[in-house]
């Protein structure tokens, strides 16, 4: 689904990512963990070129997206992204938030978009919120709507950048529940998160990052049960 070859990213003199090569196969759920400032979110944002890599190559679904001339907006339609903050349009109803992009991009008629939106709202238990506005929703509800908005584009892969870190603890479960449902349905996912329980339960593979590098990776059983790298052991001893 996505292949990263020798990825580098610097902000000025500060190197944030150093020679990362990684491959995520269709259907994999890859969870990226590590301390703040380790480059996790930058790595994720480079995957759909929200951050422009300083060096290296990214191939998504057979297309080298780091080459000049690639229509990255078309690629991003296939790669849903959910951020810490929900970025919903406050002046539009939930239904309008969900249907705006597919209608404007002529991916669906208004009727098709409305029908798809209602189906997806049902999926996240928010059918009754179609005509409300973002300001009337809780944080957890807004984040579930943000996930639905990405799913409206029928993406081949979903990127989640710390989707629960801005939520009250009691709201976290409802968002993780939706993400688990997507995982169970076979969605290819790359998730940056501090939720170790989610990583244990949902990931097919866990990457531990520090100082811009992938220090260790493996199944949840390997990483949480028997980490090999000293830095991984130190990190997990503080968060588990």
mmCIF file with all atom_site columns, N, CA, C and O in Angstrom, residues 165-217:
data_model
loop_
_atom_site.group_PDB
_atom_site.id
_atom_site.type_symbol
_atom_site.label_atom_id
_atom_site.label_alt_id
_atom_site.label_comp_id
_atom_site.label_asym_id
_atom_site.label_entity_id
_atom_site.label_seq_id
_atom_site.pdbx_PDB_ins_code
_atom_site.Cartn_x
_atom_site.Cartn_y
_atom_site.Cartn_z
_atom_site.occupancy
_atom_site.B_iso_or_equiv
_atom_site.pdbx_formal_charge
_atom_site.auth_seq_id
_atom_site.auth_comp_id
_atom_site.auth_asym_id
_atom_site.auth_atom_id
_atom_site.pdbx_PDB_model_num
ATOM 1   N N  . UNK A 1 165 ? -5.628  12.532 21.563 1.00 0.00 ? 165 UNK A N  1
ATOM 2   C CA . UNK A 1 165 ? -4.829  13.254 22.570 1.00 0.00 ? 165 UNK A CA 1
ATOM 3   C C  . UNK A 1 165 ? -5.476  14.561 23.018 1.00 0.00 ? 165 UNK A C  1
ATOM 4   O O  . UNK A 1 165 ? -5.137  15.088 24.071 1.00 0.00 ? 165 UNK A O  1
ATOM 5   N N  . UNK A 1 166 ? -6.426  15.094 22.221 1.00 0.00 ? 166 UNK A N  1
ATOM 6   C CA . UNK A 1 166 ? -7.082  16.347 22.626 1.00 0.00 ? 166 UNK A CA 1
ATOM 7   C C  . UNK A 1 166 ? -8.409  16.100 23.339 1.00 0.00 ? 166 UNK A C  1
ATOM 8   O O  . UNK A 1 166 ? -9.137  17.030 23.637 1.00 0.00 ? 166 UNK A O  1
ATOM 9   N N  . UNK A 1 167 ? -8.707  14.820 23.627 1.00 0.00 ? 167 UNK A N  1
ATOM 10  C CA . UNK A 1 167 ? -10.015 14.473 24.186 1.00 0.00 ? 167 UNK A CA 1
ATOM 11  C C  . UNK A 1 167 ? -9.950  14.244 25.690 1.00 0.00 ? 167 UNK A C  1
ATOM 12  O O  . UNK A 1 167 ? -8.929  13.812 26.226 1.00 0.00 ? 167 UNK A O  1
ATOM 13  N N  . UNK A 1 168 ? -11.080 14.512 26.354 1.00 0.00 ? 168 UNK A N  1
ATOM 14  C CA . UNK A 1 168 ? -11.219 14.099 27.748 1.00 0.00 ? 168 UNK A CA 1
ATOM 15  C C  . UNK A 1 168 ? -11.118 12.582 27.821 1.00 0.00 ? 168 UNK A C  1
ATOM 16  O O  . UNK A 1 168 ? -11.582 11.883 26.909 1.00 0.00 ? 168 UNK A O  1
ATOM 17  N N  . UNK A 1 169 ? -10.556 12.053 28.912 1.00 0.00 ? 169 UNK A N  1
ATOM 18  C CA . UNK A 1 169 ? -10.363 10.594 29.007 1.00 0.00 ? 169 UNK A CA 1
ATOM 19  C C  . UNK A 1 169 ? -11.619 9.786  28.727 1.00 0.00 ? 169 UNK A C  1
ATOM 20  O O  . UNK A 1 169 ? -11.560 8.744  28.074 1.00 0.00 ? 169 UNK A O  1
ATOM 21  N N  . UNK A 1 170 ? -12.788 10.275 29.174 1.00 0.00 ? 170 UNK A N  1
ATOM 22  C CA . UNK A 1 170 ? -13.995 9.462  28.981 1.00 0.00 ? 170 UNK A CA 1
ATOM 23  C C  . UNK A 1 170 ? -14.480 9.464  27.530 1.00 0.00 ? 170 UNK A C  1
ATOM 24  O O  . UNK A 1 170 ? -15.316 8.652  27.143 1.00 0.00 ? 170 UNK A O  1
ATOM 25  N N  . UNK A 1 171 ? -13.963 10.388 26.725 1.00 0.00 ? 171 UNK A N  1
ATOM 26  C CA . UNK A 1 171 ? -14.337 10.423 25.307 1.00 0.00 ? 171 UNK A CA 1
ATOM 27  C C  . UNK A 1 171 ? -13.432 9.532  24.458 1.00 0.00 ? 171 UNK A C  1
ATOM 28  O O  . UNK A 1 171 ? -13.735 9.246  23.299 1.00 0.00 ? 171 UNK A O  1
ATOM 29  N N  . UNK A 1 172 ? -12.291 9.162  24.993 1.00 0.00 ? 172 UNK A N  1
ATOM 30  C CA . UNK A 1 172 ? -11.285 8.437  24.216 1.00 0.00 ? 172 UNK A CA 1
ATOM 31  C C  . UNK A 1 172 ? -11.848 7.111  23.712 1.00 0.00 ? 172 UNK A C  1
ATOM 32  O O  . UNK A 1 172 ? -11.676 6.736  22.548 1.00 0.00 ? 172 UNK A O  1
ATOM 33  N N  . UNK A 1 173 ? -12.569 6.408  24.576 1.00 0.00 ? 173 UNK A N  1
ATOM 34  C CA . UNK A 1 173 ? -13.063 5.073  24.247 1.00 0.00 ? 173 UNK A CA 1
ATOM 35  C C  . UNK A 1 173 ? -13.967 5.060  23.034 1.00 0.00 ? 173 UNK A C  1
ATOM 36  O O  . UNK A 1 173 ? -13.898 4.146  22.202 1.00 0.00 ? 173 UNK A O  1
ATOM 37  N N  . UNK A 1 174 ? -14.815 6.110  22.889 1.00 0.00 ? 174 UNK A N  1
ATOM 38  C CA . UNK A 1 174 ? -15.761 6.091  21.775 1.00 0.00 ? 174 UNK A CA 1
ATOM 39  C C  . UNK A 1 174 ? -15.041 6.259  20.432 1.00 0.00 ? 174 UNK A C  1
ATOM 40  O O  . UNK A 1 174 ? -15.438 5.683  19.424 1.00 0.00 ? 174 UNK A O  1
ATOM 41  N N  . UNK A 1 175 ? -13.951 7.036  20.437 1.00 0.00 ? 175 UNK A N  1
ATOM 42  C CA . UNK A 1 175 ? -13.177 7.213  19.194 1.00 0.00 ? 175 UNK A CA 1
ATOM 43  C C  . UNK A 1 175 ? -12.375 5.947  18.888 1.00 0.00 ? 175 UNK A C  1
ATOM 44  O O  . UNK A 1 175 ? -12.344 5.467  17.746 1.00 0.00 ? 175 UNK A O  1
ATOM 45  N N  . UNK A 1 176 ? -11.751 5.388  19.909 1.00 0.00 ? 176 UNK A N  1
ATOM 46  C CA . UNK A 1 176 ? -10.984 4.151  19.692 1.00 0.00 ? 176 UNK A CA 1
ATOM 47  C C  . UNK A 1 176 ? -11.901 3.017  19.236 1.00 0.00 ? 176 UNK A C  1
ATOM 48  O O  . UNK A 1 176 ? -11.500 2.165  18.436 1.00 0.00 ? 176 UNK A O  1
ATOM 49  N N  . UNK A 1 177 ? -13.143 3.032  19.718 1.00 0.00 ? 177 UNK A N  1
ATOM 50  C CA . UNK A 1 177 ? -14.101 2.007  19.301 1.00 0.00 ? 177 UNK A CA 1
ATOM 51  C C  . UNK A 1 177 ? -14.372 2.066  17.800 1.00 0.00 ? 177 UNK A C  1
ATOM 52  O O  . UNK A 1 177 ? -14.433 1.033  17.120 1.00 0.00 ? 177 UNK A O  1
ATOM 53  N N  . UNK A 1 178 ? -14.509 3.285  17.269 1.00 0.00 ? 178 UNK A N  1
ATOM 54  C CA . UNK A 1 178 ? -14.717 3.442  15.830 1.00 0.00 ? 178 UNK A CA 1
ATOM 55  C C  . UNK A 1 178 ? -13.490 2.961  15.062 1.00 0.00 ? 178 UNK A C  1
ATOM 56  O O  . UNK A 1 178 ? -13.594 2.266  14.041 1.00 0.00 ? 178 UNK A O  1
ATOM 57  N N  . UNK A 1 179 ? -12.306 3.312  15.581 1.00 0.00 ? 179 UNK A N  1
ATOM 58  C CA . UNK A 1 179 ? -11.064 2.898  14.907 1.00 0.00 ? 179 UNK A CA 1
ATOM 59  C C  . UNK A 1 179 ? -10.903 1.373  14.923 1.00 0.00 ? 179 UNK A C  1
ATOM 60  O O  . UNK A 1 179 ? -10.471 0.774  13.937 1.00 0.00 ? 179 UNK A O  1
ATOM 61  N N  . UNK A 1 180 ? -11.282 0.759  16.040 1.00 0.00 ? 180 UNK A N  1
ATOM 62  C CA . UNK A 1 180 ? -11.223 -0.715 16.107 1.00 0.00 ? 180 UNK A CA 1
ATOM 63  C C  . UNK A 1 180 ? -12.160 -1.341 15.086 1.00 0.00 ? 180 UNK A C  1
ATOM 64  O O  . UNK A 1 180 ? -11.826 -2.338 14.444 1.00 0.00 ? 180 UNK A O  1
ATOM 65  N N  . UNK A 1 181 ? -13.344 -0.737 14.929 1.00 0.00 ? 181 UNK A N  1
ATOM 66  C CA . UNK A 1 181 ? -14.292 -1.229 13.941 1.00 0.00 ? 181 UNK A CA 1
ATOM 67  C C  . UNK A 1 181 ? -13.722 -1.172 12.529 1.00 0.00 ? 181 UNK A C  1
ATOM 68  O O  . UNK A 1 181 ? -13.852 -2.118 11.743 1.00 0.00 ? 181 UNK A O  1
ATOM 69  N N  . UNK A 1 182 ? -13.044 -0.056 12.211 1.00 0.00 ? 182 UNK A N  1
ATOM 70  C CA . UNK A 1 182 ? -12.406 0.081  10.892 1.00 0.00 ? 182 UNK A CA 1
ATOM 71  C C  . UNK A 1 182 ? -11.331 -0.982 10.711 1.00 0.00 ? 182 UNK A C  1
ATOM 72  O O  . UNK A 1 182 ? -11.207 -1.589 9.641  1.00 0.00 ? 182 UNK A O  1
ATOM 73  N N  . UNK A 1 183 ? -10.556 -1.203 11.769 1.00 0.00 ? 183 UNK A N  1
ATOM 74  C CA . UNK A 1 183 ? -9.492  -2.209 11.706 1.00 0.00 ? 183 UNK A CA 1
ATOM 75  C C  . UNK A 1 183 ? -10.081 -3.590 11.459 1.00 0.00 ? 183 UNK A C  1
ATOM 76  O O  . UNK A 1 183 ? -9.595  -4.358 10.612 1.00 0.00 ? 183 UNK A O  1
ATOM 77  N N  . UNK A 1 184 ? -11.168 -3.885 12.163 1.00 0.00 ? 184 UNK A N  1
ATOM 78  C CA . UNK A 1 184 ? -11.824 -5.198 12.003 1.00 0.00 ? 184 UNK A CA 1
ATOM 79  C C  . UNK A 1 184 ? -12.361 -5.387 10.583 1.00 0.00 ? 184 UNK A C  1
ATOM 80  O O  . UNK A 1 184 ? -12.420 -6.507 10.078 1.00 0.00 ? 184 UNK A O  1
ATOM 81  N N  . UNK A 1 185 ? -12.727 -4.271 9.950  1.00 0.00 ? 185 UNK A N  1
ATOM 82  C CA . UNK A 1 185 ? -13.257 -4.343 8.585  1.00 0.00 ? 185 UNK A CA 1
ATOM 83  C C  . UNK A 1 185 ? -12.149 -4.405 7.534  1.00 0.00 ? 185 UNK A C  1
ATOM 84  O O  . UNK A 1 185 ? -12.442 -4.414 6.331  1.00 0.00 ? 185 UNK A O  1
ATOM 85  N N  . UNK A 1 186 ? -10.893 -4.395 7.983  1.00 0.00 ? 186 UNK A N  1
ATOM 86  C CA . UNK A 1 186 ? -9.787  -4.589 7.050  1.00 0.00 ? 186 UNK A CA 1
ATOM 87  C C  . UNK A 1 186 ? -9.140  -3.331 6.510  1.00 0.00 ? 186 UNK A C  1
ATOM 88  O O  . UNK A 1 186 ? -8.334  -3.391 5.577  1.00 0.00 ? 186 UNK A O  1
ATOM 89  N N  . UNK A 1 187 ? -9.472  -2.152 7.077  1.00 0.00 ? 187 UNK A N  1
ATOM 90  C CA . UNK A 1 187 ? -8.868  -0.902 6.610  1.00 0.00 ? 187 UNK A CA 1
ATOM 91  C C  . UNK A 1 187 ? -7.359  -0.898 6.896  1.00 0.00 ? 187 UNK A C  1
ATOM 92  O O  . UNK A 1 187 ? -6.927  -1.252 7.988  1.00 0.00 ? 187 UNK A O  1
ATOM 93  N N  . UNK A 1 188 ? -6.581  -0.492 5.907  1.00 0.00 ? 188 UNK A N  1
ATOM 94  C CA . UNK A 1 188 ? -5.146  -0.282 6.113  1.00 0.00 ? 188 UNK A CA 1
ATOM 95  C C  . UNK A 1 188 ? -4.983  0.995  6.940  1.00 0.00 ? 188 UNK A C  1
ATOM 96  O O  . UNK A 1 188 ? -5.549  2.027  6.598  1.00 0.00 ? 188 UNK A O  1
ATOM 97  N N  . UNK A 1 189 ? -4.208  0.919  8.028  1.00 0.00 ? 189 UNK A N  1
ATOM 98  C CA . UNK A 1 189 ? -4.114  2.056  8.944  1.00 0.00 ? 189 UNK A CA 1
ATOM 99  C C  . UNK A 1 189 ? -2.683  2.276  9.413  1.00 0.00 ? 189 UNK A C  1
ATOM 100 O O  . UNK A 1 189 ? -1.955  1.320  9.659  1.00 0.00 ? 189 UNK A O  1
ATOM 101 N N  . UNK A 1 190 ? -2.319  3.552  9.529  1.00 0.00 ? 190 UNK A N  1
ATOM 102 C CA . UNK A 1 190 ? -1.100  3.936  10.242 1.00 0.00 ? 190 UNK A CA 1
ATOM 103 C C  . UNK A 1 190 ? -1.532  4.917  11.322 1.00 0.00 ? 190 UNK A C  1
ATOM 104 O O  . UNK A 1 190 ? -2.190  5.923  11.030 1.00 0.00 ? 190 UNK A O  1
ATOM 105 N N  . UNK A 1 191 ? -1.207  4.601  12.566 1.00 0.00 ? 191 UNK A N  1
ATOM 106 C CA . UNK A 1 191 ? -1.744  5.348  13.711 1.00 0.00 ? 191 UNK A CA 1
ATOM 107 C C  . UNK A 1 191 ? -0.603  5.779  14.623 1.00 0.00 ? 191 UNK A C  1
ATOM 108 O O  . UNK A 1 191 ? 0.158   4.938  15.117 1.00 0.00 ? 191 UNK A O  1
ATOM 109 N N  . UNK A 1 192 ? -0.496  7.087  14.838 1.00 0.00 ? 192 UNK A N  1
ATOM 110 C CA . UNK A 1 192 ? 0.389   7.609  15.880 1.00 0.00 ? 192 UNK A CA 1
ATOM 111 C C  . UNK A 1 192 ? -0.465  7.812  17.125 1.00 0.00 ? 192 UNK A C  1
ATOM 112 O O  . UNK A 1 192 ? -1.473  8.521  17.079 1.00 0.00 ? 192 UNK A O  1
ATOM 113 N N  . UNK A 1 193 ? -0.084  7.172  18.223 1.00 0.00 ? 193 UNK A N  1
ATOM 114 C CA . UNK A 1 193 ? -0.924  7.280  19.423 1.00 0.00 ? 193 UNK A CA 1
ATOM 115 C C  . UNK A 1 193 ? -0.116  7.027  20.685 1.00 0.00 ? 193 UNK A C  1
ATOM 116 O O  . UNK A 1 193 ? 0.958   6.419  20.646 1.00 0.00 ? 193 UNK A O  1
ATOM 117 N N  . UNK A 1 194 ? -0.652  7.550  21.796 1.00 0.00 ? 194 UNK A N  1
ATOM 118 C CA . UNK A 1 194 ? -0.104  7.244  23.127 1.00 0.00 ? 194 UNK A CA 1
ATOM 119 C C  . UNK A 1 194 ? -0.959  6.189  23.824 1.00 0.00 ? 194 UNK A C  1
ATOM 120 O O  . UNK A 1 194 ? -0.710  5.855  24.979 1.00 0.00 ? 194 UNK A O  1
ATOM 121 N N  . UNK A 1 195 ? -1.980  5.701  23.133 1.00 0.00 ? 195 UNK A N  1
ATOM 122 C CA . UNK A 1 195 ? -2.894  4.720  23.737 1.00 0.00 ? 195 UNK A CA 1
ATOM 123 C C  . UNK A 1 195 ? -2.315  3.314  23.575 1.00 0.00 ? 195 UNK A C  1
ATOM 124 O O  . UNK A 1 195 ? -2.510  2.655  22.554 1.00 0.00 ? 195 UNK A O  1
ATOM 125 N N  . UNK A 1 196 ? -1.579  2.877  24.581 1.00 0.00 ? 196 UNK A N  1
ATOM 126 C CA . UNK A 1 196 ? -0.866  1.598  24.475 1.00 0.00 ? 196 UNK A CA 1
ATOM 127 C C  . UNK A 1 196 ? -1.838  0.408  24.436 1.00 0.00 ? 196 UNK A C  1
ATOM 128 O O  . UNK A 1 196 ? -1.557  -0.600 23.804 1.00 0.00 ? 196 UNK A O  1
ATOM 129 N N  . UNK A 1 197 ? -2.989  0.542  25.111 1.00 0.00 ? 197 UNK A N  1
ATOM 130 C CA . UNK A 1 197 ? -3.981  -0.529 25.076 1.00 0.00 ? 197 UNK A CA 1
ATOM 131 C C  . UNK A 1 197 ? -4.491  -0.746 23.661 1.00 0.00 ? 197 UNK A C  1
ATOM 132 O O  . UNK A 1 197 ? -4.663  -1.882 23.211 1.00 0.00 ? 197 UNK A O  1
ATOM 133 N N  . UNK A 1 198 ? -4.718  0.354  22.944 1.00 0.00 ? 198 UNK A N  1
ATOM 134 C CA . UNK A 1 198 ? -5.158  0.272  21.552 1.00 0.00 ? 198 UNK A CA 1
ATOM 135 C C  . UNK A 1 198 ? -4.083  -0.399 20.699 1.00 0.00 ? 198 UNK A C  1
ATOM 136 O O  . UNK A 1 198 ? -4.375  -1.278 19.875 1.00 0.00 ? 198 UNK A O  1
ATOM 137 N N  . UNK A 1 199 ? -2.829  0.003  20.911 1.00 0.00 ? 199 UNK A N  1
ATOM 138 C CA . UNK A 1 199 ? -1.722  -0.587 20.147 1.00 0.00 ? 199 UNK A CA 1
ATOM 139 C C  . UNK A 1 199 ? -1.661  -2.092 20.370 1.00 0.00 ? 199 UNK A C  1
ATOM 140 O O  . UNK A 1 199 ? -1.503  -2.871 19.430 1.00 0.00 ? 199 UNK A O  1
ATOM 141 N N  . UNK A 1 200 ? -1.818  -2.489 21.619 1.00 0.00 ? 200 UNK A N  1
ATOM 142 C CA . UNK A 1 200 ? -1.769  -3.918 21.964 1.00 0.00 ? 200 UNK A CA 1
ATOM 143 C C  . UNK A 1 200 ? -2.883  -4.704 21.289 1.00 0.00 ? 200 UNK A C  1
ATOM 144 O O  . UNK A 1 200 ? -2.693  -5.817 20.813 1.00 0.00 ? 200 UNK A O  1
ATOM 145 N N  . UNK A 1 201 ? -4.060  -4.093 21.275 1.00 0.00 ? 201 UNK A N  1
ATOM 146 C CA . UNK A 1 201 ? -5.262  -4.818 20.852 1.00 0.00 ? 201 UNK A CA 1
ATOM 147 C C  . UNK A 1 201 ? -5.448  -4.839 19.342 1.00 0.00 ? 201 UNK A C  1
ATOM 148 O O  . UNK A 1 201 ? -5.916  -5.830 18.773 1.00 0.00 ? 201 UNK A O  1
ATOM 149 N N  . UNK A 1 202 ? -5.072  -3.742 18.668 1.00 0.00 ? 202 UNK A N  1
ATOM 150 C CA . UNK A 1 202 ? -5.458  -3.564 17.268 1.00 0.00 ? 202 UNK A CA 1
ATOM 151 C C  . UNK A 1 202 ? -4.290  -3.724 16.291 1.00 0.00 ? 202 UNK A C  1
ATOM 152 O O  . UNK A 1 202 ? -4.473  -4.180 15.162 1.00 0.00 ? 202 UNK A O  1
ATOM 153 N N  . UNK A 1 203 ? -3.083  -3.358 16.721 1.00 0.00 ? 203 UNK A N  1
ATOM 154 C CA . UNK A 1 203 ? -1.955  -3.331 15.780 1.00 0.00 ? 203 UNK A CA 1
ATOM 155 C C  . UNK A 1 203 ? -1.591  -4.722 15.275 1.00 0.00 ? 203 UNK A C  1
ATOM 156 O O  . UNK A 1 203 ? -1.617  -5.695 16.024 1.00 0.00 ? 203 UNK A O  1
ATOM 157 N N  . UNK A 1 204 ? -1.279  -4.782 13.974 1.00 0.00 ? 204 UNK A N  1
ATOM 158 C CA . UNK A 1 204 ? -0.611  -5.983 13.465 1.00 0.00 ? 204 UNK A CA 1
ATOM 159 C C  . UNK A 1 204 ? 0.901   -5.817 13.660 1.00 0.00 ? 204 UNK A C  1
ATOM 160 O O  . UNK A 1 204 ? 1.635   -6.792 13.754 1.00 0.00 ? 204 UNK A O  1
ATOM 161 N N  . UNK A 1 205 ? 1.339   -4.542 13.742 1.00 0.00 ? 205 UNK A N  1
ATOM 162 C CA . UNK A 1 205 ? 2.758   -4.267 13.928 1.00 0.00 ? 205 UNK A CA 1
ATOM 163 C C  . UNK A 1 205 ? 2.906   -2.953 14.679 1.00 0.00 ? 205 UNK A C  1
ATOM 164 O O  . UNK A 1 205 ? 2.150   -2.011 14.449 1.00 0.00 ? 205 UNK A O  1
ATOM 165 N N  . UNK A 1 206 ? 3.859   -2.908 15.580 1.00 0.00 ? 206 UNK A N  1
ATOM 166 C CA . UNK A 1 206 ? 4.128   -1.697 16.359 1.00 0.00 ? 206 UNK A CA 1
ATOM 167 C C  . UNK A 1 206 ? 5.535   -1.208 16.004 1.00 0.00 ? 206 UNK A C  1
ATOM 168 O O  . UNK A 1 206 ? 6.496   -1.994 16.003 1.00 0.00 ? 206 UNK A O  1
ATOM 169 N N  . UNK A 1 207 ? 5.654   0.099  15.675 1.00 0.00 ? 207 UNK A N  1
ATOM 170 C CA . UNK A 1 207 ? 6.962   0.715  15.444 1.00 0.00 ? 207 UNK A CA 1
ATOM 171 C C  . UNK A 1 207 ? 7.277   1.605  16.635 1.00 0.00 ? 207 UNK A C  1
ATOM 172 O O  . UNK A 1 207 ? 6.451   2.426  17.030 1.00 0.00 ? 207 UNK A O  1
ATOM 173 N N  . UNK A 1 208 ? 8.471   1.464  17.192 1.00 0.00 ? 208 UNK A N  1
ATOM 174 C CA . UNK A 1 208 ? 8.909   2.375  18.249 1.00 0.00 ? 208 UNK A CA 1
ATOM 175 C C  . UNK A 1 208 ? 9.915   3.345  17.649 1.00 0.00 ? 208 UNK A C  1
ATOM 176 O O  . UNK A 1 208 ? 10.948  2.935  17.109 1.00 0.00 ? 208 UNK A O  1
ATOM 177 N N  . UNK A 1 209 ? 9.598   4.639  17.739 1.00 0.00 ? 209 UNK A N  1
ATOM 178 C CA . UNK A 1 209 ? 10.484  5.671  17.183 1.00 0.00 ? 209 UNK A CA 1
ATOM 179 C C  . UNK A 1 209 ? 11.127  6.492  18.278 1.00 0.00 ? 209 UNK A C  1
ATOM 180 O O  . UNK A 1 209 ? 10.516  6.769  19.317 1.00 0.00 ? 209 UNK A O  1
ATOM 181 N N  . UNK A 1 210 ? 12.361  6.889  18.039 1.00 0.00 ? 210 UNK A N  1
ATOM 182 C CA . UNK A 1 210 ? 13.054  7.848  18.904 1.00 0.00 ? 210 UNK A CA 1
ATOM 183 C C  . UNK A 1 210 ? 14.129  8.533  18.071 1.00 0.00 ? 210 UNK A C  1
ATOM 184 O O  . UNK A 1 210 ? 14.761  7.906  17.218 1.00 0.00 ? 210 UNK A O  1
ATOM 185 N N  . UNK A 1 211 ? 14.268  9.844  18.289 1.00 0.00 ? 211 UNK A N  1
ATOM 186 C CA . UNK A 1 211 ? 15.305  10.635 17.619 1.00 0.00 ? 211 UNK A CA 1
ATOM 187 C C  . UNK A 1 211 ? 15.272  10.468 16.100 1.00 0.00 ? 211 UNK A C  1
ATOM 188 O O  . UNK A 1 211 ? 16.307  10.358 15.438 1.00 0.00 ? 211 UNK A O  1
ATOM 189 N N  . UNK A 1 212 ? 14.043  10.413 15.550 1.00 0.00 ? 212 UNK A N  1
ATOM 190 C CA . UNK A 1 212 ? 13.899  10.403 14.103 1.00 0.00 ? 212 UNK A CA 1
ATOM 191 C C  . UNK A 1 212 ? 14.174  9.082  13.425 1.00 0.00 ? 212 UNK A C  1
ATOM 192 O O  . UNK A 1 212 ? 14.260  9.014  12.198 1.00 0.00 ? 212 UNK A O  1
ATOM 193 N N  . UNK A 1 213 ? 14.309  8.027  14.222 1.00 0.00 ? 213 UNK A N  1
ATOM 194 C CA . UNK A 1 213 ? 14.584  6.708  13.656 1.00 0.00 ? 213 UNK A CA 1
ATOM 195 C C  . UNK A 1 213 ? 13.597  5.680  14.207 1.00 0.00 ? 213 UNK A C  1
ATOM 196 O O  . UNK A 1 213 ? 13.094  5.836  15.314 1.00 0.00 ? 213 UNK A O  1
ATOM 197 N N  . UNK A 1 214 ? 13.381  4.608  13.439 1.00 0.00 ? 214 UNK A N  1
ATOM 198 C CA . UNK A 1 214 ? 12.635  3.471  13.961 1.00 0.00 ? 214 UNK A CA 1
ATOM 199 C C  . UNK A 1 214 ? 13.641  2.589  14.695 1.00 0.00 ? 214 UNK A C  1
ATOM 200 O O  . UNK A 1 214 ? 14.504  1.971  14.082 1.00 0.00 ? 214 UNK A O  1
ATOM 201 N N  . UNK A 1 215 ? 13.537  2.596  16.019 1.00 0.00 ? 215 UNK A N  1
ATOM 202 C CA . UNK A 1 215 ? 14.509  1.879  16.845 1.00 0.00 ? 215 UNK A CA 1
ATOM 203 C C  . UNK A 1 215 ? 14.212  0.377  16.897 1.00 0.00 ? 215 UNK A C  1
ATOM 204 O O  . UNK A 1 215 ? 15.117  -0.439 17.033 1.00 0.00 ? 215 UNK A O  1
ATOM 205 N N  . UNK A 1 216 ? 12.905  0.051  16.845 1.00 0.00 ? 216 UNK A N  1
ATOM 206 C CA . UNK A 1 216 ? 12.514  -1.346 16.991 1.00 0.00 ? 216 UNK A CA 1
ATOM 207 C C  . UNK A 1 216 ? 11.101  -1.500 16.454 1.00 0.00 ? 216 UNK A C  1
ATOM 208 O O  . UNK A 1 216 ? 10.300  -0.581 16.522 1.00 0.00 ? 216 UNK A O  1
ATOM 209 N N  . UNK A 1 217 ? 10.810  -2.664 15.916 1.00 0.00 ? 217 UNK A N  1
ATOM 210 C CA . UNK A 1 217 ? 9.444   -2.945 15.497 1.00 0.00 ? 217 UNK A CA 1
ATOM 211 C C  . UNK A 1 217 ? 9.167   -4.428 15.631 1.00 0.00 ? 217 UNK A C  1
ATOM 212 O O  . UNK A 1 217 ? 10.086  -5.248 15.682 1.00 0.00 ? 217 UNK A O  1
#
